[in-house]
Amino acid sequence: MADLLLGKPVGDALSEDTKAQVERLRARGVQPTLAIIRMGERPDDLSYERGACKRAESLGIAVRKFLLSEDAPQAALMEAIAQVNADDSIHGCLMFRPLPKGIDETAACNALSPAKDVDGITVGSLAGVFMGTGVGFPPCTAQACVEILGHYGIDVEGKDVAVVGRSLVIGKPVAMLLLAKNATVTLCHSRSADLPAVCRAADVVVYATGRPRAYSLEHFATGQVVLDVGINVDEEGNLCGDVDFDAAEPVVAAITPVPRGVGSVTTAVLMRHVAQAAAAQS
Ligand code: NAP
C-alpha cells in the first residue's frame, strides 16, 4: 500500500506562513490583493476560482474579478490587463488559460506587469525558472509539486525523475525546478518512445497530461513516488487524475491522490506568491 501524499497538510503549512505575512502587511496598511481575469465559464476554471477565493478569504487576501464573455475580443482582454497593471492596489494576477480560440495568448500573457505575474505566465518569469535566477514567480502548479516533495521529505538530488507532459504551465517548469534540485530529469511527451519503460525506470514520476486514468500498471515500479497533476472528469462525471490510482497504489511507495493532492497545494502557492508580491511592491 502506497503512502498518500495528501495536499492539505502541505497547503496548511504554506498558508500558515502566508497568513503571518498578510497580517504583517495589513498592520502596515497594505491589503494584499489578487486580480482574477477569466474569459467564459469553463467548469474547471470555475472550480479552481472557487478554491482560490476560499483560500484567499481564509488568509485575509482580497480578490477582484475581471470577467469577460467567452467571445470577448482581444482588445477587451488587453484592457482588463491594462487596468490590473495600472491599479496599485492589485499586487498579483491570475489569468485563466487556455484562453478562448482566436485570442493571442502569448500577447495577453506578456502584457501583464512582471511584478504582478504571480503564476509565472510572462516570458520574464519563465526565464527566471529556466535560468535559475530566482527572478519572478514560477508557475504555481509546478512549484506545488516541489512543495509536496519537500514537505514529505522526498529528496530528488541524484534521483531519476520522469516528467510526463511538456506544457509551459507544468511539464517544462517542473522539469527545470527539479533539475535545479539536482535530479536527473527526463521530459516525456506524446511522441516519447516506450513511455512505460521510461516511467518504470524513474524514482519519481510527475504525470501532467490531462488524460483521465491513462497511466496503468505497465508504468509503475516498486518504491516509486508518483505525483499526479492531472485534473480530469471521467465518463461518469467524477474527478480523476492522469494515473490509474487503483493500479498504482498497491505497487508504488507514495502517490498524490486526485482530488486531495496537487490541486489544493496550487492555491496555497498562489496565495504565498500574492503576499510576496504585495510585500515587494509596498
Ligand atoms: P496541456 O497543455 O494540454 O499539455 C499536455 C501535455 O501532455 C503535452 O505536453 C502533451 O504532449 C502531453 N501528452 C498528451 N498525450 C500524451 C501521451 N499519450 N503520452 C505522453 N504525453 C502526452 O496540459 P496542461 O495544461 O499541462 O495540463 C495537464 C493536466 O494538468 C490537465 O489535466 C490539467 O487539468 C491539469 N492541471 C492541474 C493543475 C493542478 O493544480 N493540479 C493545474 C493546471 C492543470 P505534446 O506536447 O507532445 O502534445
mmCIF file of C-alpha atoms and ligand atoms in Angstrom:
data_model
loop_
_atom_site.group_PDB
_atom_site.id
_atom_site.type_symbol
_atom_site.label_atom_id
_atom_site.label_comp_id
_atom_site.label_asym_id
_atom_site.label_seq_id
_atom_site.Cartn_x
_atom_site.Cartn_y
_atom_site.Cartn_z
ATOM 1 C CA MET A 1 0.000 0.000 0.000
ATOM 2 C CA ALA A 2 1.388 3.370 -1.003
ATOM 3 C CA ASP A 3 1.691 6.337 1.343
ATOM 4 C CA LEU A 4 -0.822 9.012 0.369
ATOM 5 C CA LEU A 5 0.830 12.358 -0.284
ATOM 6 C CA LEU A 6 -2.147 14.484 0.692
ATOM 7 C CA GLY A 7 -2.149 18.115 -0.366
ATOM 8 C CA LYS A 8 -3.922 19.513 2.693
ATOM 9 C CA PRO A 9 -1.045 19.340 5.208
ATOM 10 C CA VAL A 10 1.259 20.892 2.618
ATOM 11 C CA GLY A 11 -1.199 23.678 1.802
ATOM 12 C CA ASP A 12 -1.885 24.288 5.503
ATOM 13 C CA ALA A 13 1.822 24.616 6.313
ATOM 14 C CA LEU A 14 2.346 27.039 3.428
ATOM 15 C CA SER A 15 -0.747 29.013 4.419
ATOM 16 C CA GLU A 16 0.431 29.438 7.984
ATOM 17 C CA ASP A 17 3.466 31.391 6.764
ATOM 18 C CA THR A 18 1.359 33.314 4.235
ATOM 19 C CA LYS A 19 -1.170 34.283 6.887
ATOM 20 C CA ALA A 20 1.571 35.706 9.096
ATOM 21 C CA GLN A 21 2.957 37.700 6.147
ATOM 22 C CA VAL A 22 -0.525 39.004 5.257
ATOM 23 C CA GLU A 23 -1.078 40.094 8.872
ATOM 24 C CA ARG A 24 2.223 41.990 8.876
ATOM 25 C CA LEU A 25 1.269 43.716 5.614
ATOM 26 C CA ARG A 26 -2.215 44.624 6.834
ATOM 27 C CA ALA A 27 -0.737 46.050 10.024
ATOM 28 C CA ARG A 28 1.202 48.464 7.787
ATOM 29 C CA GLY A 29 -1.963 49.355 5.870
ATOM 30 C CA VAL A 30 -1.290 47.128 2.843
ATOM 31 C CA GLN A 31 -4.198 44.910 1.769
ATOM 32 C CA PRO A 32 -2.727 42.097 -0.381
ATOM 33 C CA THR A 33 -4.985 41.770 -3.402
ATOM 34 C CA LEU A 34 -5.285 39.237 -6.214
ATOM 35 C CA ALA A 35 -6.967 40.024 -9.532
ATOM 36 C CA ILE A 36 -8.617 37.164 -11.379
ATOM 37 C CA ILE A 37 -9.129 37.514 -15.129
ATOM 38 C CA ARG A 38 -11.483 34.928 -16.591
ATOM 39 C CA MET A 39 -12.970 34.648 -20.052
ATOM 40 C CA GLY A 40 -16.068 32.462 -20.290
ATOM 41 C CA GLU A 41 -17.252 29.926 -17.729
ATOM 42 C CA ARG A 42 -15.278 26.722 -18.173
ATOM 43 C CA PRO A 43 -16.191 24.372 -15.308
ATOM 44 C CA ASP A 44 -12.542 23.678 -14.419
ATOM 45 C CA ASP A 45 -11.817 27.434 -14.264
ATOM 46 C CA LEU A 46 -14.856 27.993 -12.050
ATOM 47 C CA SER A 47 -13.866 25.155 -9.750
ATOM 48 C CA TYR A 48 -10.284 26.469 -9.411
ATOM 49 C CA GLU A 49 -11.622 30.002 -8.876
ATOM 50 C CA ARG A 50 -13.891 28.841 -6.041
ATOM 51 C CA GLY A 51 -10.937 27.127 -4.338
ATOM 52 C CA ALA A 52 -8.710 30.166 -4.804
ATOM 53 C CA CYS A 53 -11.333 32.596 -3.450
ATOM 54 C CA LYS A 54 -11.952 30.396 -0.409
ATOM 55 C CA ARG A 55 -8.234 30.145 0.306
ATOM 56 C CA ALA A 56 -7.773 33.914 -0.208
ATOM 57 C CA GLU A 57 -10.616 34.743 2.184
ATOM 58 C CA SER A 58 -9.210 32.465 4.895
ATOM 59 C CA LEU A 59 -5.859 34.279 4.643
ATOM 60 C CA GLY A 60 -7.161 37.857 4.508
ATOM 61 C CA ILE A 61 -6.221 38.310 0.839
ATOM 62 C CA ALA A 62 -8.713 40.332 -1.213
ATOM 63 C CA VAL A 63 -9.854 39.184 -4.668
ATOM 64 C CA ARG A 64 -11.001 41.417 -7.536
ATOM 65 C CA LYS A 65 -12.572 39.696 -10.536
ATOM 66 C CA PHE A 66 -12.353 40.862 -14.146
ATOM 67 C CA LEU A 67 -14.877 38.714 -16.015
ATOM 68 C CA LEU A 68 -15.270 38.676 -19.776
ATOM 69 C CA SER A 69 -17.524 36.669 -22.036
ATOM 70 C CA GLU A 70 -16.014 33.776 -23.988
ATOM 71 C CA ASP A 71 -16.399 35.693 -27.270
ATOM 72 C CA ALA A 72 -14.983 38.995 -25.991
ATOM 73 C CA PRO A 73 -12.389 40.476 -28.391
ATOM 74 C CA GLN A 74 -8.657 40.597 -27.714
ATOM 75 C CA ALA A 75 -8.939 44.351 -27.105
ATOM 76 C CA ALA A 76 -11.299 43.793 -24.149
ATOM 77 C CA LEU A 77 -8.879 41.328 -22.582
ATOM 78 C CA MET A 78 -5.939 43.683 -23.120
ATOM 79 C CA GLU A 79 -7.965 46.487 -21.492
ATOM 80 C CA ALA A 80 -8.623 44.307 -18.432
ATOM 81 C CA ILE A 81 -4.898 43.504 -18.186
ATOM 82 C CA ALA A 82 -4.060 47.213 -18.543
ATOM 83 C CA GLN A 83 -6.469 48.013 -15.677
ATOM 84 C CA VAL A 84 -4.790 45.395 -13.484
ATOM 85 C CA ASN A 85 -1.348 46.779 -14.353
ATOM 86 C CA ALA A 86 -2.381 50.364 -13.610
ATOM 87 C CA ASP A 87 -4.078 49.657 -10.284
ATOM 88 C CA ASP A 88 -1.552 49.964 -7.433
ATOM 89 C CA SER A 89 -3.946 48.257 -5.013
ATOM 90 C CA ILE A 90 -3.661 44.998 -7.027
ATOM 91 C CA HIS A 91 -0.491 43.015 -6.339
ATOM 92 C CA GLY A 92 -0.932 39.825 -8.342
ATOM 93 C CA CYS A 93 -3.000 38.455 -11.199
ATOM 94 C CA LEU A 94 -4.325 35.009 -12.067
ATOM 95 C CA MET A 95 -5.458 34.745 -15.689
ATOM 96 C CA PHE A 96 -7.224 31.529 -16.617
ATOM 97 C CA ARG A 97 -5.861 29.642 -19.594
ATOM 98 C CA PRO A 98 -6.226 28.281 -22.145
ATOM 99 C CA LEU A 99 -7.850 31.459 -23.411
ATOM 100 C CA PRO A 100 -10.702 31.080 -25.936
ATOM 101 C CA LYS A 101 -9.887 30.367 -29.582
ATOM 102 C CA GLY A 102 -8.932 33.482 -31.528
ATOM 103 C CA ILE A 103 -7.194 35.157 -28.578
ATOM 104 C CA ASP A 104 -3.441 35.674 -28.835
ATOM 105 C CA GLU A 105 -2.443 34.066 -25.545
ATOM 106 C CA THR A 106 1.256 34.919 -25.780
ATOM 107 C CA ALA A 107 0.465 38.603 -26.281
ATOM 108 C CA ALA A 108 -2.002 38.560 -23.369
ATOM 109 C CA CYS A 109 0.440 36.813 -21.010
ATOM 110 C CA ASN A 110 3.294 39.157 -21.839
ATOM 111 C CA ALA A 111 1.101 42.250 -21.406
ATOM 112 C CA LEU A 112 0.879 41.553 -17.677
ATOM 113 C CA SER A 113 3.208 43.581 -15.474
ATOM 114 C CA PRO A 114 6.082 41.229 -14.481
ATOM 115 C CA ALA A 115 5.775 42.340 -10.834
ATOM 116 C CA LYS A 116 2.141 41.106 -10.760
ATOM 117 C CA ASP A 117 2.869 37.833 -12.544
ATOM 118 C CA VAL A 118 2.225 35.526 -9.575
ATOM 119 C CA ASP A 119 1.569 32.464 -11.780
ATOM 120 C CA GLY A 120 4.674 32.513 -13.964
ATOM 121 C CA ILE A 121 2.998 33.304 -17.295
ATOM 122 C CA THR A 122 5.280 36.031 -18.663
ATOM 123 C CA VAL A 123 8.466 35.404 -20.610
ATOM 124 C CA GLY A 124 10.448 37.085 -17.816
ATOM 125 C CA SER A 125 9.137 34.767 -15.064
ATOM 126 C CA LEU A 126 9.703 31.676 -17.196
ATOM 127 C CA ALA A 127 13.218 32.868 -17.996
ATOM 128 C CA GLY A 128 13.795 33.092 -14.240
ATOM 129 C CA VAL A 129 12.718 29.439 -13.870
ATOM 130 C CA PHE A 130 14.790 28.231 -16.808
ATOM 131 C CA MET A 131 17.888 30.268 -15.915
ATOM 132 C CA GLY A 132 17.559 29.541 -12.204
ATOM 133 C CA THR A 133 17.951 33.220 -11.323
ATOM 134 C CA GLY A 134 15.058 33.311 -8.852
ATOM 135 C CA VAL A 135 13.638 36.340 -10.693
ATOM 136 C CA GLY A 136 9.820 36.313 -10.866
ATOM 137 C CA PHE A 137 7.457 33.615 -9.641
ATOM 138 C CA PRO A 138 7.360 30.073 -11.065
ATOM 139 C CA PRO A 139 4.029 28.665 -12.315
ATOM 140 C CA CYS A 140 2.069 27.720 -9.174
ATOM 141 C CA THR A 141 1.306 24.096 -10.093
ATOM 142 C CA ALA A 142 4.923 23.357 -10.955
ATOM 143 C CA GLN A 143 6.007 24.894 -7.636
ATOM 144 C CA ALA A 144 3.255 22.906 -5.843
ATOM 145 C CA CYS A 145 4.952 19.660 -6.975
ATOM 146 C CA VAL A 146 8.231 20.864 -5.472
ATOM 147 C CA GLU A 147 6.478 21.841 -2.219
ATOM 148 C CA ILE A 148 4.842 18.398 -1.896
ATOM 149 C CA LEU A 149 8.156 16.592 -2.327
ATOM 150 C CA GLY A 150 9.819 18.938 0.181
ATOM 151 C CA HIS A 151 7.027 18.630 2.748
ATOM 152 C CA TYR A 152 7.159 14.830 2.706
ATOM 153 C CA GLY A 153 10.954 14.764 2.878
ATOM 154 C CA ILE A 154 11.442 13.305 -0.601
ATOM 155 C CA ASP A 155 14.886 14.454 -1.740
ATOM 156 C CA VAL A 156 15.316 14.268 -5.529
ATOM 157 C CA GLU A 157 19.055 15.004 -5.583
ATOM 158 C CA GLY A 158 20.746 12.378 -7.749
ATOM 159 C CA LYS A 159 17.403 10.651 -8.413
ATOM 160 C CA ASP A 160 15.916 9.802 -11.796
ATOM 161 C CA VAL A 161 12.766 11.860 -12.354
ATOM 162 C CA ALA A 162 10.428 11.403 -15.324
ATOM 163 C CA VAL A 163 8.056 14.265 -16.135
ATOM 164 C CA VAL A 164 5.234 13.256 -18.486
ATOM 165 C CA GLY A 165 3.866 16.327 -20.293
ATOM 166 C CA ARG A 166 5.837 19.298 -21.629
ATOM 167 C CA SER A 167 3.493 22.277 -21.330
ATOM 168 C CA LEU A 168 4.818 25.646 -20.190
ATOM 169 C CA VAL A 169 2.277 25.560 -17.348
ATOM 170 C CA ILE A 170 3.518 22.368 -15.716
ATOM 171 C CA GLY A 171 5.803 19.931 -17.545
ATOM 172 C CA LYS A 172 8.654 22.189 -18.632
ATOM 173 C CA PRO A 173 8.838 24.356 -15.488
ATOM 174 C CA VAL A 174 8.561 21.413 -13.086
ATOM 175 C CA ALA A 175 11.377 19.700 -15.005
ATOM 176 C CA MET A 176 13.544 22.815 -14.557
ATOM 177 C CA LEU A 177 12.654 23.224 -10.871
ATOM 178 C CA LEU A 178 13.578 19.586 -10.160
ATOM 179 C CA LEU A 179 16.732 19.857 -12.264
ATOM 180 C CA ALA A 180 17.673 22.810 -10.057
ATOM 181 C CA LYS A 181 17.340 20.403 -7.123
ATOM 182 C CA ASN A 182 19.903 18.151 -8.833
ATOM 183 C CA ALA A 183 17.510 15.481 -10.087
ATOM 184 C CA THR A 184 18.320 13.763 -13.389
ATOM 185 C CA VAL A 185 15.225 14.667 -15.357
ATOM 186 C CA THR A 186 13.695 13.014 -18.425
ATOM 187 C CA LEU A 187 10.980 15.157 -20.017
ATOM 188 C CA CYS A 188 8.427 12.994 -21.863
ATOM 189 C CA HIS A 189 5.584 13.849 -24.259
ATOM 190 C CA SER A 190 3.142 12.356 -26.721
ATOM 191 C CA ARG A 191 5.906 11.261 -29.116
ATOM 192 C CA SER A 192 8.167 9.670 -26.485
ATOM 193 C CA ALA A 193 9.147 6.127 -27.403
ATOM 194 C CA ASP A 194 8.320 3.407 -24.868
ATOM 195 C CA LEU A 195 6.935 5.742 -22.219
ATOM 196 C CA PRO A 196 6.081 2.860 -19.831
ATOM 197 C CA ALA A 197 9.760 1.814 -19.734
ATOM 198 C CA VAL A 198 10.914 5.384 -19.055
ATOM 199 C CA CYS A 199 8.358 5.738 -16.255
ATOM 200 C CA ARG A 200 9.213 2.376 -14.693
ATOM 201 C CA ALA A 201 12.912 3.288 -14.601
ATOM 202 C CA ALA A 202 12.340 6.531 -12.684
ATOM 203 C CA ASP A 203 12.441 7.073 -8.927
ATOM 204 C CA VAL A 204 9.893 9.882 -9.137
ATOM 205 C CA VAL A 205 7.315 10.367 -11.907
ATOM 206 C CA VAL A 206 5.244 13.523 -12.443
ATOM 207 C CA TYR A 207 2.228 12.948 -14.699
ATOM 208 C CA ALA A 208 0.764 16.136 -16.243
ATOM 209 C CA THR A 209 -1.011 15.310 -19.482
ATOM 210 C CA GLY A 210 -4.766 15.689 -18.941
ATOM 211 C CA ARG A 211 -5.552 12.082 -19.908
ATOM 212 C CA PRO A 212 -8.027 10.502 -17.445
ATOM 213 C CA ARG A 213 -6.593 7.357 -15.758
ATOM 214 C CA ALA A 214 -4.381 6.791 -18.802
ATOM 215 C CA TYR A 215 -1.303 5.512 -16.959
ATOM 216 C CA SER A 216 -1.696 1.935 -15.799
ATOM 217 C CA LEU A 217 0.263 -0.924 -14.265
ATOM 218 C CA GLU A 218 2.911 -1.118 -17.004
ATOM 219 C CA HIS A 219 4.111 2.391 -15.999
ATOM 220 C CA PHE A 220 4.725 1.700 -12.301
ATOM 221 C CA ALA A 221 7.600 0.225 -10.311
ATOM 222 C CA THR A 222 8.019 -0.752 -6.691
ATOM 223 C CA GLY A 223 9.340 2.036 -4.485
ATOM 224 C CA GLN A 224 8.439 4.883 -6.847
ATOM 225 C CA VAL A 225 6.984 8.238 -5.898
ATOM 226 C CA VAL A 226 4.126 9.355 -8.170
ATOM 227 C CA LEU A 227 2.809 12.913 -8.434
ATOM 228 C CA ASP A 228 -0.449 13.021 -10.396
ATOM 229 C CA VAL A 229 -1.074 16.584 -11.569
ATOM 230 C CA GLY A 230 -3.945 15.719 -13.947
ATOM 231 C CA ILE A 231 -7.387 17.058 -13.120
ATOM 232 C CA ASN A 232 -9.889 15.327 -15.358
ATOM 233 C CA VAL A 233 -13.537 14.348 -15.363
ATOM 234 C CA ASP A 234 -14.225 10.695 -16.232
ATOM 235 C CA GLU A 235 -17.175 9.344 -18.228
ATOM 236 C CA GLU A 236 -19.310 9.138 -15.061
ATOM 237 C CA GLY A 237 -18.598 12.784 -14.272
ATOM 238 C CA ASN A 238 -16.157 12.027 -11.431
ATOM 239 C CA LEU A 239 -12.942 13.929 -10.876
ATOM 240 C CA CYS A 240 -9.858 11.805 -11.581
ATOM 241 C CA GLY A 241 -6.156 12.132 -12.284
ATOM 242 C CA ASP A 242 -3.978 11.003 -15.176
ATOM 243 C CA VAL A 243 -2.911 7.932 -13.217
ATOM 244 C CA ASP A 244 -4.997 4.806 -12.703
ATOM 245 C CA PHE A 245 -4.834 5.188 -8.926
ATOM 246 C CA ASP A 246 -6.197 1.716 -8.122
ATOM 247 C CA ALA A 247 -3.486 0.120 -10.272
ATOM 248 C CA ALA A 248 -0.678 2.321 -8.924
ATOM 249 C CA GLU A 249 -1.469 2.311 -5.223
ATOM 250 C CA PRO A 250 -0.560 -1.349 -4.459
ATOM 251 C CA VAL A 251 2.760 -1.008 -6.333
ATOM 252 C CA VAL A 252 4.340 2.395 -5.744
ATOM 253 C CA ALA A 253 5.749 3.746 -2.461
ATOM 254 C CA ALA A 254 3.859 7.055 -2.404
ATOM 255 C CA ILE A 255 1.284 8.818 -4.555
ATOM 256 C CA THR A 256 -0.751 12.032 -4.631
ATOM 257 C CA PRO A 257 -4.494 11.286 -4.902
ATOM 258 C CA VAL A 258 -6.900 13.221 -7.157
ATOM 259 C CA PRO A 259 -8.739 15.067 -5.726
ATOM 260 C CA ARG A 260 -6.969 15.991 -2.425
ATOM 261 C CA GLY A 261 -3.492 16.071 -3.954
ATOM 262 C CA VAL A 262 -1.585 18.626 -6.020
ATOM 263 C CA GLY A 263 -4.594 20.881 -6.727
ATOM 264 C CA SER A 264 -5.054 22.020 -3.133
ATOM 265 C CA VAL A 265 -1.371 22.955 -2.852
ATOM 266 C CA THR A 266 -1.527 25.048 -6.023
ATOM 267 C CA THR A 267 -3.898 27.621 -4.489
ATOM 268 C CA ALA A 268 -1.726 27.816 -1.354
ATOM 269 C CA VAL A 269 1.331 28.529 -3.531
ATOM 270 C CA LEU A 270 -0.641 31.170 -5.440
ATOM 271 C CA MET A 271 -1.555 32.974 -2.207
ATOM 272 C CA ARG A 272 2.030 32.848 -0.974
ATOM 273 C CA HIS A 273 3.096 34.478 -4.237
ATOM 274 C CA VAL A 274 0.425 37.207 -3.850
ATOM 275 C CA ALA A 275 1.626 38.003 -0.321
ATOM 276 C CA GLN A 276 5.253 38.070 -1.523
ATOM 277 C CA ALA A 277 4.318 40.295 -4.475
ATOM 278 C CA ALA A 278 2.467 42.669 -2.121
ATOM 279 C CA ALA A 279 5.496 42.825 0.171
ATOM 280 C CA ALA A 280 7.798 43.534 -2.770
ATOM 281 C CA GLN A 281 5.533 46.304 -4.119
ATOM 282 C CA SER A 282 4.863 48.151 -0.876
HETATM 283 P P1 NAP B 1 -1.568 20.588 -21.961
HETATM 284 O O1 NAP B 1 -1.085 21.954 -22.205
HETATM 285 O O2 NAP B 1 -2.681 20.025 -22.780
HETATM 286 O O3 NAP B 1 -0.279 19.623 -22.150
HETATM 287 C C1 NAP B 1 -0.421 18.234 -22.109
HETATM 288 C C2 NAP B 1 0.929 17.590 -22.285
HETATM 289 O O4 NAP B 1 0.730 16.186 -22.198
HETATM 290 C C3 NAP B 1 1.586 17.869 -23.637
HETATM 291 O O5 NAP B 1 2.949 18.174 -23.479
HETATM 292 C C4 NAP B 1 1.414 16.560 -24.392
HETATM 293 O O6 NAP B 1 2.465 16.213 -25.253
HETATM 294 C C5 NAP B 1 1.401 15.546 -23.262
HETATM 295 N N1 NAP B 1 0.708 14.327 -23.677
HETATM 296 C C6 NAP B 1 -0.514 14.237 -24.268
HETATM 297 N N2 NAP B 1 -0.779 12.956 -24.558
HETATM 298 C C7 NAP B 1 0.295 12.246 -24.161
HETATM 299 C C8 NAP B 1 0.613 10.868 -24.198
HETATM 300 N N3 NAP B 1 -0.195 9.963 -24.752
HETATM 301 N N4 NAP B 1 1.789 10.468 -23.686
HETATM 302 C C9 NAP B 1 2.653 11.365 -23.146
HETATM 303 N N5 NAP B 1 2.404 12.680 -23.082
HETATM 304 C C10 NAP B 1 1.242 13.104 -23.596
HETATM 305 O O7 NAP B 1 -1.995 20.349 -20.451
HETATM 306 P P2 NAP B 1 -1.520 21.103 -19.102
HETATM 307 O O8 NAP B 1 -2.053 22.476 -19.075
HETATM 308 O O9 NAP B 1 -0.063 20.879 -18.902
HETATM 309 O O10 NAP B 1 -2.334 20.269 -18.011
HETATM 310 C C11 NAP B 1 -2.106 18.903 -17.797
HETATM 311 C C12 NAP B 1 -3.071 18.383 -16.748
HETATM 312 O O11 NAP B 1 -2.832 19.056 -15.518
HETATM 313 C C13 NAP B 1 -4.554 18.610 -17.046
HETATM 314 O O12 NAP B 1 -5.295 17.500 -16.564
HETATM 315 C C14 NAP B 1 -4.907 19.839 -16.244
HETATM 316 O O13 NAP B 1 -6.282 19.888 -15.898
HETATM 317 C C15 NAP B 1 -4.061 19.580 -15.024
HETATM 318 N N6 NAP B 1 -3.777 20.794 -14.229
HETATM 319 C C16 NAP B 1 -3.734 20.625 -12.889
HETATM 320 C C17 NAP B 1 -3.446 21.693 -12.068
HETATM 321 C C18 NAP B 1 -3.372 21.478 -10.579
HETATM 322 O O14 NAP B 1 -3.340 22.441 -9.828
HETATM 323 N N7 NAP B 1 -3.313 20.218 -10.123
HETATM 324 C C19 NAP B 1 -3.218 22.965 -12.627
HETATM 325 C C20 NAP B 1 -3.232 23.108 -14.010
HETATM 326 C C21 NAP B 1 -3.522 21.996 -14.802
HETATM 327 P P3 NAP B 1 2.776 17.006 -26.625
HETATM 328 O O15 NAP B 1 3.498 18.255 -26.193
HETATM 329 O O16 NAP B 1 3.620 16.073 -27.391
HETATM 330 O O17 NAP B 1 1.448 17.289 -27.260
#
